[in-house]
Every structure is written in structure tokens, then in C-alpha cells.
mmCIF file of C-alpha atoms and ligand atoms in Angstrom:
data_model
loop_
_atom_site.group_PDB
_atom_site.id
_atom_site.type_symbol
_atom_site.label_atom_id
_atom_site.label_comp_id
_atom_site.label_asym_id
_atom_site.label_seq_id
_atom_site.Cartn_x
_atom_site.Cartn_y
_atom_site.Cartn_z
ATOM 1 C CA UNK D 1 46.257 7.798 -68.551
ATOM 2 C CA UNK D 2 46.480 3.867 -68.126
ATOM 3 C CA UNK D 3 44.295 2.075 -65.926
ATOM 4 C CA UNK D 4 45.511 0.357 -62.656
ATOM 5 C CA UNK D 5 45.132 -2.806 -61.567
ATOM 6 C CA UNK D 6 45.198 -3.385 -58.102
ATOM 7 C CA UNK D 7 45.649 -6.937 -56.895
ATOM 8 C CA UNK D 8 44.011 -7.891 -53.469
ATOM 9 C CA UNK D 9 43.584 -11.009 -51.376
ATOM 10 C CA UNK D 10 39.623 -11.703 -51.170
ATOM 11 C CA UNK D 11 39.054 -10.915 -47.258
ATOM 12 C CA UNK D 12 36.996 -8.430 -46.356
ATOM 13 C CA UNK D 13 39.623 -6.464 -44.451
ATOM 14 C CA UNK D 14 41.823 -6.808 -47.954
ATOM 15 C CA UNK D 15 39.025 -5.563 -49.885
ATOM 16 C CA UNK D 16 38.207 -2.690 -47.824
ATOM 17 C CA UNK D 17 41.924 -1.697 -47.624
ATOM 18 C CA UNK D 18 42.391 -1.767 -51.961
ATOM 19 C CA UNK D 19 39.000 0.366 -52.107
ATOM 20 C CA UNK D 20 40.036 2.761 -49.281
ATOM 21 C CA UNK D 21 43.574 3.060 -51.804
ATOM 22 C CA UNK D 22 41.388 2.626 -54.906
ATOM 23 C CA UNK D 23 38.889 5.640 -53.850
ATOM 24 C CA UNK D 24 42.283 7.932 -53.023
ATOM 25 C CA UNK D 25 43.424 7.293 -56.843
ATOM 26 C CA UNK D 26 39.969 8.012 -57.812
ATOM 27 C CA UNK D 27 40.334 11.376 -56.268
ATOM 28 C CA UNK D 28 43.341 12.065 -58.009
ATOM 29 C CA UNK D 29 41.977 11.165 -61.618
ATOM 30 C CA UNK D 30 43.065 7.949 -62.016
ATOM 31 C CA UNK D 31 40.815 4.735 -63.182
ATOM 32 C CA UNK D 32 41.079 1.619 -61.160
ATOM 33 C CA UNK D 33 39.958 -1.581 -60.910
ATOM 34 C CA UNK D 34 40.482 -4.359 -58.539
ATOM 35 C CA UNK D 35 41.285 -8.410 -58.723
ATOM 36 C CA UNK D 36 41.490 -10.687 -56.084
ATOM 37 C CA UNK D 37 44.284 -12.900 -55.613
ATOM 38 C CA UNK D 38 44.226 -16.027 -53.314
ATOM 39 C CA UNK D 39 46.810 -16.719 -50.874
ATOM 40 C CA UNK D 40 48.573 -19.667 -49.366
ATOM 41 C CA UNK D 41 47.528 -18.126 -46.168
ATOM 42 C CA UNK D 42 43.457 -18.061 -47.114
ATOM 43 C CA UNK D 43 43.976 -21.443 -47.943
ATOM 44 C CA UNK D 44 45.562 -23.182 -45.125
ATOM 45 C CA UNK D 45 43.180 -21.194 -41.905
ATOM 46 C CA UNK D 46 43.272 -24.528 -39.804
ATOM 47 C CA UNK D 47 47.009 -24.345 -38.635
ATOM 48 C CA UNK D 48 48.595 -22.000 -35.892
ATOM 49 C CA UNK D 49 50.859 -19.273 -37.292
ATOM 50 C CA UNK D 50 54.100 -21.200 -35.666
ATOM 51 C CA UNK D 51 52.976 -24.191 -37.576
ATOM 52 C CA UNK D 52 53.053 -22.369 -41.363
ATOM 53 C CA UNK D 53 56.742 -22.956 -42.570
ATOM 54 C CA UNK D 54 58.257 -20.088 -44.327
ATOM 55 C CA UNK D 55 56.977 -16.294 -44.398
ATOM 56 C CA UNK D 56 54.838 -14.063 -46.412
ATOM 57 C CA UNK D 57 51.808 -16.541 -46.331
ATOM 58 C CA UNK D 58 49.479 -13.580 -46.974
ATOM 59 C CA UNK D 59 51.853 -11.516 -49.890
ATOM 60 C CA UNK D 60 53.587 -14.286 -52.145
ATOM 61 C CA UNK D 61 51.132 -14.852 -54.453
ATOM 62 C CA UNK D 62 50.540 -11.076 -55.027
ATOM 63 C CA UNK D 63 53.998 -10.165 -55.578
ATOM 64 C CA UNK D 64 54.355 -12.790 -57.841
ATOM 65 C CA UNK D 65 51.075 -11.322 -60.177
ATOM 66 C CA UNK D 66 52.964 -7.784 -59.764
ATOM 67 C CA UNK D 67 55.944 -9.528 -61.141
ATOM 68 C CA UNK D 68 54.429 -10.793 -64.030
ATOM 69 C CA UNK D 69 52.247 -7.685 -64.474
ATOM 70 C CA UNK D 70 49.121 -9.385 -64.386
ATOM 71 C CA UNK D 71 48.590 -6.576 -61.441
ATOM 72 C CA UNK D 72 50.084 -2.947 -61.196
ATOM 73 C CA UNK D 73 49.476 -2.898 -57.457
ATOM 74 C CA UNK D 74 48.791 -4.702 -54.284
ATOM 75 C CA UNK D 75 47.729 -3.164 -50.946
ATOM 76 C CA UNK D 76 49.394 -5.053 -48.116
ATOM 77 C CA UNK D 77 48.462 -4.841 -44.384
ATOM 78 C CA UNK D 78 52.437 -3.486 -43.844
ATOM 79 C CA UNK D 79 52.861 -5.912 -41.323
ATOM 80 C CA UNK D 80 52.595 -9.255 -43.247
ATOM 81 C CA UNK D 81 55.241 -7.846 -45.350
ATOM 82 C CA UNK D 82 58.532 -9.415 -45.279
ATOM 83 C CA UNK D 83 61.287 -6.788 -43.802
ATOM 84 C CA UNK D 84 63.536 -8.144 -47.045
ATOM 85 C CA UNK D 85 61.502 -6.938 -49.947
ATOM 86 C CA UNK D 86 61.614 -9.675 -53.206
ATOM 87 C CA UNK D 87 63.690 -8.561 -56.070
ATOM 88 C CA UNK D 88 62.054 -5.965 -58.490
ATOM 89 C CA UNK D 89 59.515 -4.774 -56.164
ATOM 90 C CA UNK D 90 59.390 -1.425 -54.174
ATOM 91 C CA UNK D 91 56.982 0.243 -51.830
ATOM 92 C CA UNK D 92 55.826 3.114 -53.212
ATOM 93 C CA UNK D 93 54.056 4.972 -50.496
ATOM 94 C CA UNK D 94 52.812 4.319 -47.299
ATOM 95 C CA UNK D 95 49.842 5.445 -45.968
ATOM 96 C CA UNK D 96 48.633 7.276 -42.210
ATOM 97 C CA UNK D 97 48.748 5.116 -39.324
ATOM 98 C CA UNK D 98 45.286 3.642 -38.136
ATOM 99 C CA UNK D 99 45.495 3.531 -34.166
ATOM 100 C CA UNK D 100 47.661 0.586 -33.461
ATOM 101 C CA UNK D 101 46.771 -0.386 -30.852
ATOM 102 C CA UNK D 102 45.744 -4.674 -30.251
ATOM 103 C CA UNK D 103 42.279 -4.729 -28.826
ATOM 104 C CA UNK D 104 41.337 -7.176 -26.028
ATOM 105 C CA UNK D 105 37.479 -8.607 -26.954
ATOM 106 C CA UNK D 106 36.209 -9.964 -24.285
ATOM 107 C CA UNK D 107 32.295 -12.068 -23.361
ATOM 108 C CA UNK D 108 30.461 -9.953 -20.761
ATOM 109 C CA UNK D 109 30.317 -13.121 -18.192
ATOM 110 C CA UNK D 110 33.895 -13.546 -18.381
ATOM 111 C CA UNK D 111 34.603 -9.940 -17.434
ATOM 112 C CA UNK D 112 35.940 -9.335 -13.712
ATOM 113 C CA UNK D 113 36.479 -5.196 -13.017
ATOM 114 C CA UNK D 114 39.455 -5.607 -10.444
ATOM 115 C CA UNK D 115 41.465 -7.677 -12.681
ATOM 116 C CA UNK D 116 43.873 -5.914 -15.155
ATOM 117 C CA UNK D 117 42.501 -5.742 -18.801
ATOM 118 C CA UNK D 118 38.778 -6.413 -16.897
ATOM 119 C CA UNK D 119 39.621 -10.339 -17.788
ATOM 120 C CA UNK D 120 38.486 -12.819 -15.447
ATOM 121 C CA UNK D 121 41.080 -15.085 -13.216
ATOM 122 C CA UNK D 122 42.193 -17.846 -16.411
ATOM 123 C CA UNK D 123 40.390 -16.678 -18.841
ATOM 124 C CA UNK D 124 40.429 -18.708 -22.428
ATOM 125 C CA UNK D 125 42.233 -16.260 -24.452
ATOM 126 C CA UNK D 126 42.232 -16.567 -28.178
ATOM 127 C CA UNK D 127 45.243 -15.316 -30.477
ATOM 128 C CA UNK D 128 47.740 -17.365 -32.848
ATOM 129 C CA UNK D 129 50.308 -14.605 -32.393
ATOM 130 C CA UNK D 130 53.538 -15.244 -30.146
ATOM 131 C CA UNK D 131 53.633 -11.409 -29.627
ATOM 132 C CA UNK D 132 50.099 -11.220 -27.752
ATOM 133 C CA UNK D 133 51.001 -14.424 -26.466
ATOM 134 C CA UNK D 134 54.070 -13.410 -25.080
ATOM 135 C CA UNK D 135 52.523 -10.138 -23.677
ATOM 136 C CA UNK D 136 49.403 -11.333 -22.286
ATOM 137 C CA UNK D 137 51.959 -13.948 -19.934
ATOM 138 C CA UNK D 138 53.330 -10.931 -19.298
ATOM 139 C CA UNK D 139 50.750 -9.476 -18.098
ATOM 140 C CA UNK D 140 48.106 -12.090 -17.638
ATOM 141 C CA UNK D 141 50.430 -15.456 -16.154
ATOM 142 C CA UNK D 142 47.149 -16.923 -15.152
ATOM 143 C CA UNK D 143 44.966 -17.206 -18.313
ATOM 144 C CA UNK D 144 45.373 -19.945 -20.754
ATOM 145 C CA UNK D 145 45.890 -19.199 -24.174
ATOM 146 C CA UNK D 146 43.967 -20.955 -27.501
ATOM 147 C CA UNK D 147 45.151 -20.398 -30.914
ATOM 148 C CA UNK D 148 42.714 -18.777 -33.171
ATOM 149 C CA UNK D 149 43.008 -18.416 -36.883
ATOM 150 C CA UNK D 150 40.721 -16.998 -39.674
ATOM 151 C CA UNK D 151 40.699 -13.647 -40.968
ATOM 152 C CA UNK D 152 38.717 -11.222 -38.672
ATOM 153 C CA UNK D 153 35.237 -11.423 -38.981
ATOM 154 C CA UNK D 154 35.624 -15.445 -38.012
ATOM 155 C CA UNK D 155 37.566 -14.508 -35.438
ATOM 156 C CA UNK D 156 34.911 -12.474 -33.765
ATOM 157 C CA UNK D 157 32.242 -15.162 -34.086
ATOM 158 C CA UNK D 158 34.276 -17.819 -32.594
ATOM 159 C CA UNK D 159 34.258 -15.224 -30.022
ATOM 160 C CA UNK D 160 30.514 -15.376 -30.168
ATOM 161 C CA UNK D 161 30.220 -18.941 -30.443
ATOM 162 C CA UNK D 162 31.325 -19.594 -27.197
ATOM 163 C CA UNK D 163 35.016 -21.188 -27.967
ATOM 164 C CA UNK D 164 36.704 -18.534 -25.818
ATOM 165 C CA UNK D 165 36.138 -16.070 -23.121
ATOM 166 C CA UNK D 166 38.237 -13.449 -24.705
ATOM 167 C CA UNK D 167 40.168 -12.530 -28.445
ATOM 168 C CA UNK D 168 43.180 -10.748 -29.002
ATOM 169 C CA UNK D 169 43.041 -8.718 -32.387
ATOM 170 C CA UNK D 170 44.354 -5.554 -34.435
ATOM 171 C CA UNK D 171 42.040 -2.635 -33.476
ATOM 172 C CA UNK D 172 42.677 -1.102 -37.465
ATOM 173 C CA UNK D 173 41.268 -4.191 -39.159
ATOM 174 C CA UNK D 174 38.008 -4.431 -36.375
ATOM 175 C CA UNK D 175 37.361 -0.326 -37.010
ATOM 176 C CA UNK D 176 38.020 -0.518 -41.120
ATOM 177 C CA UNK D 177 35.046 -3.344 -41.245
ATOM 178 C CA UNK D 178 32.884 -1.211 -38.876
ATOM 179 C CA UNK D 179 31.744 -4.323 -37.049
ATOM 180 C CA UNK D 180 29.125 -4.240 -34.311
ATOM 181 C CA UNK D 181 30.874 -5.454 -30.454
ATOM 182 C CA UNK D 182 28.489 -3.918 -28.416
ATOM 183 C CA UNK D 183 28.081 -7.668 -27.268
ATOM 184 C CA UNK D 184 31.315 -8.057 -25.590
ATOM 185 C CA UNK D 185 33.610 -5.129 -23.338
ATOM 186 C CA UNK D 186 36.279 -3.901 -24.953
ATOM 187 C CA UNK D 187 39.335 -3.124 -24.005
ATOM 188 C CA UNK D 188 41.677 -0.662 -25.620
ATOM 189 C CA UNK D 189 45.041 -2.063 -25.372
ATOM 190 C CA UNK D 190 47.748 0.804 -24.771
ATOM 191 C CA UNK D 191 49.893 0.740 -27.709
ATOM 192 C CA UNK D 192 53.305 1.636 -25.548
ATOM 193 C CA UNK D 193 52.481 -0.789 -22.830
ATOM 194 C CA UNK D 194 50.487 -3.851 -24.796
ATOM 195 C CA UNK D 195 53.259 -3.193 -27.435
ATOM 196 C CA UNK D 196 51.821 -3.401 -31.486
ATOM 197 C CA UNK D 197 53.630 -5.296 -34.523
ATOM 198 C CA UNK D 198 55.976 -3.497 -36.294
ATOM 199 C CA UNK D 199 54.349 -1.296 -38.788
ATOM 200 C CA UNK D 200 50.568 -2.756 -36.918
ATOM 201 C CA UNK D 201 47.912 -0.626 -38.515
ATOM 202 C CA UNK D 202 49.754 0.934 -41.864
ATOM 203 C CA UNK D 203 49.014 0.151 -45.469
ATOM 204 C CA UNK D 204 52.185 -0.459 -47.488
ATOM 205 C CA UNK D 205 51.628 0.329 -51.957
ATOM 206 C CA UNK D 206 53.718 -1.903 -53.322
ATOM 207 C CA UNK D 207 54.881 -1.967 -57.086
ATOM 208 C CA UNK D 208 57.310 -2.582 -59.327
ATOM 209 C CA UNK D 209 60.455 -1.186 -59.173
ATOM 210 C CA UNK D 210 60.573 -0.301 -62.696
ATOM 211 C CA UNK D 211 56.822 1.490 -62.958
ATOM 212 C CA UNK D 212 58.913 5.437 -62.734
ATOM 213 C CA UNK D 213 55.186 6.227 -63.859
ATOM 214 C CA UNK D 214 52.729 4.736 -60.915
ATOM 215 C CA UNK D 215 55.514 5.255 -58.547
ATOM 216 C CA UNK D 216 54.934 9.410 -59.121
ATOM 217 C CA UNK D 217 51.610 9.035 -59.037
ATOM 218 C CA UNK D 218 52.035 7.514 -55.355
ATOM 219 C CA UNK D 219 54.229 9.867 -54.226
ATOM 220 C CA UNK D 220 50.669 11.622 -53.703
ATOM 221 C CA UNK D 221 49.644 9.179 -51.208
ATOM 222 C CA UNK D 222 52.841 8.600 -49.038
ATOM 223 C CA UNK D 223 53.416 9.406 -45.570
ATOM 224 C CA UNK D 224 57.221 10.120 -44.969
ATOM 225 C CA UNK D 225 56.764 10.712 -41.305
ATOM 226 C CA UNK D 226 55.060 7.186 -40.722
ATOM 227 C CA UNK D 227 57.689 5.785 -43.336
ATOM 228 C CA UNK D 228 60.103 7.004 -41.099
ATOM 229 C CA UNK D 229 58.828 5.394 -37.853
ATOM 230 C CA UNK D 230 57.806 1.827 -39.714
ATOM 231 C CA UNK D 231 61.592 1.579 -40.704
ATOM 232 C CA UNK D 232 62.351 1.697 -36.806
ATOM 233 C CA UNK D 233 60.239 -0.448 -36.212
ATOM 234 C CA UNK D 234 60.640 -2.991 -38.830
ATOM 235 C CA UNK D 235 64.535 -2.284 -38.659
ATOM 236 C CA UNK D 236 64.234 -4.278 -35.379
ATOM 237 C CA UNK D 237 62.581 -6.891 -36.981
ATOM 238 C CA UNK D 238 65.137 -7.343 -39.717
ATOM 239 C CA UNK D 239 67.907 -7.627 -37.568
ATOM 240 C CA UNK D 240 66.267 -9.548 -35.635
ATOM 241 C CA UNK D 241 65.557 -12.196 -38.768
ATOM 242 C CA UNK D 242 62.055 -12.642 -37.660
ATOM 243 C CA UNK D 243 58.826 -13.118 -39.498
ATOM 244 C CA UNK D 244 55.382 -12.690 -37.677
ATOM 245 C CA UNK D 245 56.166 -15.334 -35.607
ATOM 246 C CA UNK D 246 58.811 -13.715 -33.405
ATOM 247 C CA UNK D 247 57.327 -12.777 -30.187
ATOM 248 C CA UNK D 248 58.253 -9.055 -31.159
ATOM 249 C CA UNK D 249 56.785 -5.705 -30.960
ATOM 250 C CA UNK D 250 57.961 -2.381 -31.803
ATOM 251 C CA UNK D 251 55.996 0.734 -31.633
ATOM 252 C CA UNK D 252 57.658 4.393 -32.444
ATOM 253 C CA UNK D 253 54.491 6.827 -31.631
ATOM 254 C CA UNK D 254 57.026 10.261 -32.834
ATOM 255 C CA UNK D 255 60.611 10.712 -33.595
ATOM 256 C CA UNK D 256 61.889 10.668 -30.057
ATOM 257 C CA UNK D 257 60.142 7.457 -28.656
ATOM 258 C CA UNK D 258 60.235 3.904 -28.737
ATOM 259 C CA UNK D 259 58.750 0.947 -27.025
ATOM 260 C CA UNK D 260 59.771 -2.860 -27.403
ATOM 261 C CA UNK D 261 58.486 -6.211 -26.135
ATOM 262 C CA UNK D 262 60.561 -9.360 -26.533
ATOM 263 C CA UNK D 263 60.434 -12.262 -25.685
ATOM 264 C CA UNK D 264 62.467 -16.142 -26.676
ATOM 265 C CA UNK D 265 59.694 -17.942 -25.802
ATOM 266 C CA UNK D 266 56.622 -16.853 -25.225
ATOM 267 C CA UNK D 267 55.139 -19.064 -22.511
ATOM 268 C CA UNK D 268 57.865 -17.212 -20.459
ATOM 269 C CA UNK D 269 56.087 -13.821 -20.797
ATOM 270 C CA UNK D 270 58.251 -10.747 -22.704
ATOM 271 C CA UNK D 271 59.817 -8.204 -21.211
ATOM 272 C CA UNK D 272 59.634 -4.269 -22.086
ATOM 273 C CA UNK D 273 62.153 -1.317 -23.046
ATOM 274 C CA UNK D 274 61.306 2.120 -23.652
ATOM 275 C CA UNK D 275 63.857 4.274 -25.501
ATOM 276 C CA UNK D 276 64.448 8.030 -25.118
ATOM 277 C CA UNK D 277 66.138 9.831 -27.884
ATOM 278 C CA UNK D 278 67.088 13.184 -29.869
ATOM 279 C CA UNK D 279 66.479 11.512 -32.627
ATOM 280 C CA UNK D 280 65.899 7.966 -34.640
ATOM 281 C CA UNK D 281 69.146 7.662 -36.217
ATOM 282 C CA UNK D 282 70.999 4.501 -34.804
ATOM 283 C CA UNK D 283 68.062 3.549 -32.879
ATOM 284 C CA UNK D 284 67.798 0.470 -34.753
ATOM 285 C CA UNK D 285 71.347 -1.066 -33.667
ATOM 286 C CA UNK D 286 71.332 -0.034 -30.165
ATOM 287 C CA UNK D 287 67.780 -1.720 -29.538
ATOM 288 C CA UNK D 288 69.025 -4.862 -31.541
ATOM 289 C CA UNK D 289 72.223 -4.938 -29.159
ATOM 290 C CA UNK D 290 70.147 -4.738 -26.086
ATOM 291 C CA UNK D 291 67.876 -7.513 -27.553
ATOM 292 C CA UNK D 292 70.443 -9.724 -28.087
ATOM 293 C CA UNK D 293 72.285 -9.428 -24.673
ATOM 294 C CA UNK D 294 69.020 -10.339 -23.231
ATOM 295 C CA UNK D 295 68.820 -13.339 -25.636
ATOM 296 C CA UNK D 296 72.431 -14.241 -24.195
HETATM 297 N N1 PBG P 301 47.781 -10.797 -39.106
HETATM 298 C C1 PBG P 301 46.709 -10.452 -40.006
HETATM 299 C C2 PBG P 301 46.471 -8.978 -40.034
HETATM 300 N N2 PBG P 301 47.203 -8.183 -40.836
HETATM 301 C C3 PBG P 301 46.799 -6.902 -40.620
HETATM 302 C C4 PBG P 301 45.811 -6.896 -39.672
HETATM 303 C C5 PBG P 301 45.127 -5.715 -39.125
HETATM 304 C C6 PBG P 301 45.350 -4.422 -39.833
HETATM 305 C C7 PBG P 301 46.672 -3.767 -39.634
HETATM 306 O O1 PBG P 301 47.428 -4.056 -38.684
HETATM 307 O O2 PBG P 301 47.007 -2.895 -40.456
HETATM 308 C C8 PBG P 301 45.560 -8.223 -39.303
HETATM 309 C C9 PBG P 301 44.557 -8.696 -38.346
HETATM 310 C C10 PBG P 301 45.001 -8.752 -36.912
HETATM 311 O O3 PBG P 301 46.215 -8.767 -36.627
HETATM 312 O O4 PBG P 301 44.134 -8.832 -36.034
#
């Protein structure tokens, strides 16, 4: 059998994810090895999120080695994917769901027990997303919020360093790297009230569309039931025409349940739906209608 290639940006939460996939094809008799690919968003880490033009900062330069096969595969976080895939490439699997949930890091001093979250009255909160942003006004109207970029592990040591009194980040990427917080509390952010990114916590194998041969051996990896819920949850986003920077999250825990956050502007707070159904078929449109009215 042919050896894969599997092409990965060079962060250690990117690395870890193409071994974790890497070590799975291992298991299954395959030979892999794995080159890192640098992205337009590990070179620009100084500006916010709103500030990058465009979208797939973290994926472009990956698809484009798939597309000129200097790669067979690339491990994506699923939720720096674009929701419109680029032409010729496919996701081939997708794998369990890591818990979801956002995770609220916060400096022992600036904890306060009767506030919500255990954050003290305006707190310096650090996140460059317009989703936690959006939420934590929500929640939080008094704290103020700092952007914060870099990929996690300088996230956590501004944290340390004393430039905020609390961080906002994706509980998957801080368990994958194993990372030591017994300095600071943490708080466990409910996934279906502090509502996740579409598809937050989900590895997406992507290929190309024309590789009949990798794409079976895949099929041993996928996850159709997560599949199933991502698509809710990044059919939203489609519709929507947002990239990570719309103040949106979408989280569908089983095939009857769905929570939402929106929000236009995100200094205005978001507001929150939860959707009852038989089943997941339509979901989509109706929460995209209901969206939109609010927009109105
Ligand atoms: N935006 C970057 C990014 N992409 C995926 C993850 C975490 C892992 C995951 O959600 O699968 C993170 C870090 C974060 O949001 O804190």
C-alpha cells in the first residue's frame, strides 16, 4: 500500500491532532508520515480575528498542497473550515466529538464566588472571537473585553503574564496538549448555555475528491452521527454567510436538540434559542428564518 502524507500546520495543537489521525492509520496498517505547512494565519498572530480580511486563514495553504498533491491529507480543527468546501476537495471522515465546551481560565485573585462564571466585577477578559465576545456581554455586561491572539499555549501564558484577569478558549485544544492550569480556576463553560462554534471540538479528514482509494480507507475513521450534527450546525453558518467572525454558535448535543447564540454586534450581547424536534431534517431553514427576523 502507498504511503500517506499528511499535511499539518506547525502548532502544537495541529501536530497533536495529525498524530492522534496518523496513530489511527497506523492501527489500521497504513504508513504515514507528516509535513508541516505554514499558514497565513501563523504568520500574521498580531491582528484581531475581525481585522484578517477574507476566511480560511488557518486551511488555504493546506488545501492548496492537497491540490497539487504535494500532501494526501490535512487534519483541520473542523471549525476553521470554510462551510463552502474549495473545488476538488472532500471531507472524508470526521472524527468523535471532544467535549465542546469553551472554557473560562481565570487568575486566582481575580476570582469572586458570588459572581456568575466565579469572574470578578470587570474583569479583563481575553478572546479575539465575536462569539465569546458576544456571549460573555451576554452574560458578563460588566467586564471589559481584550483581544488575544496566538495559538493556545501563548494564549495561556499571556494569561500568566499578567495581561488579563481571565481567557476565553476551546476546552478540546487545552485537554489534547495536556497542559498544566492548576494555577488559575477553571470554569467549565456549559456547552448549551455558553453556546460552542459550529463543529467546536471535531477533526474534519480532508482529501481529494478524486483519491476513491484514501477515501475507503477513511471510511474507517468517520463518525456519521457527529457528521450528522456538524452539518446542523454548520448549515446555520452557511446560510448565514459567515466565517469565524460571525458572532455565531450552534451546538446539536443528539438528534432532537439544538442551541443557538446570535448576535449583529457583539458589544450588544447575543441572544439564545433552543430548538425541540423529532428530528434534524429542516432544522437548518427554520433556525436561519428565525435568525434573520431577529436581524430585521
Ligand atoms: N480558533 C482556533 C482553534 N481551532 C480549533 C481550536 C480548538 C480545537 C477544536 O475546537 O477542535 C482552536 C482554539 C480555540 O478556539 O481556543
Amino acid at each position: 500500500m502507498r504511503k500517506i502524507i499528511i499535511g499539518s500546520r506547525g502548532s502544537d495543537l495541529a501536530l497533536w491532532q495529525a498524530h492522534h489521525v496518523k496513530s489511527q492509520l497506523e492501527n489500521i496498517g497504513c504508513e504515514v508520515e507528516i509535513k508541516i505547512i505554514k499558514t497565513q494565519g501563523d504568520i500574521i498572530q498580531h491582528l484581531s480575528f475581525d481585522k484578517m480580511e477574507g476566511k480560511g486563514f488557518f486551511t488555504k495553504e493546506i488545501e492548496a498542497a492537497l491540490l497539487e498533491k504535494s500532501i494526501d491529507l490535512a487534519v483541520h480543527s473542523h471549525k476553521d473550515l470554510e462551510t463552502n468546501p474549495p473545488e476538488g476537495l472532500v471531507i472524508a471522515a470526521v472524527s468523535e466529538r471532544e467535549d465542546p465546551a469553551d472554557l473560562l481560565l481565570i487568575r486566582k485573585e481575580a476570582v469572586d464566588a458570588n459572581e456568575t462564571f466565579l469572574l470578578k466585577q470587570e474583569a479583563i477578559t481575553g478572546t479575539s472571537s465575536a462569539r465569546r465576545k458576544s456571549q460573555m456581554m451576554r452574560f458578563r455586561p460588566d467586564i471589559e473585553i481584550k483581544d488575544l491572539r496566538g495559538n493556545v499555549p501563548t494564549r495561556i501564558q499571556k494569561l500568566r503574564d499578567g495581561n488579563y484577569d481571565a481567557i476565553l478558549l476551546a476546552k478540546a485544544g487545552v485537554s489534547r496538549l495536556n497542559i498544566d492550569l492548576s494555577e488559575f480556576a477553571v470554569v467549565d463553560l456549559n456547552p448549551r448555555e455558553f453556546i460552542p462554534a459550529p463543529a467546536q471540538g471535531v477533526l474534519g479528514l480532508q482529501i481529494r475528491e478524486t483519491d476513491t482509494d484514501l477515501a475507503e480507507i477513511l471510511r474507517q475513521l468517520d463518525t456519521p452521527e457527529v457528521r450528522r450534527r456538524i452539518a446542523v450546525e454548520r448549515g446555520v453558518l452557511n446560510k448565514l454567510d459567515g466565517g469565524c467572525q460571525l458572532p455565531l454558535g450552534v451546538y446539536c448535543p443528539d438528534d432532537h436538540h439544538v442551541f443557538v447564540s446570535f448576535s449583529t454586534n457583539w458589544e450588544e450581547g447575543a441572544i439564545w434559542e433552543e430548538y425541540e424536534v423529532d428530528d434534524l431534517e429542516g432544522i437548518v431553514d427554520i433556525i436561519v428564518q428565525d435568525l434573520q427576523e431577529e436581524q430585521d
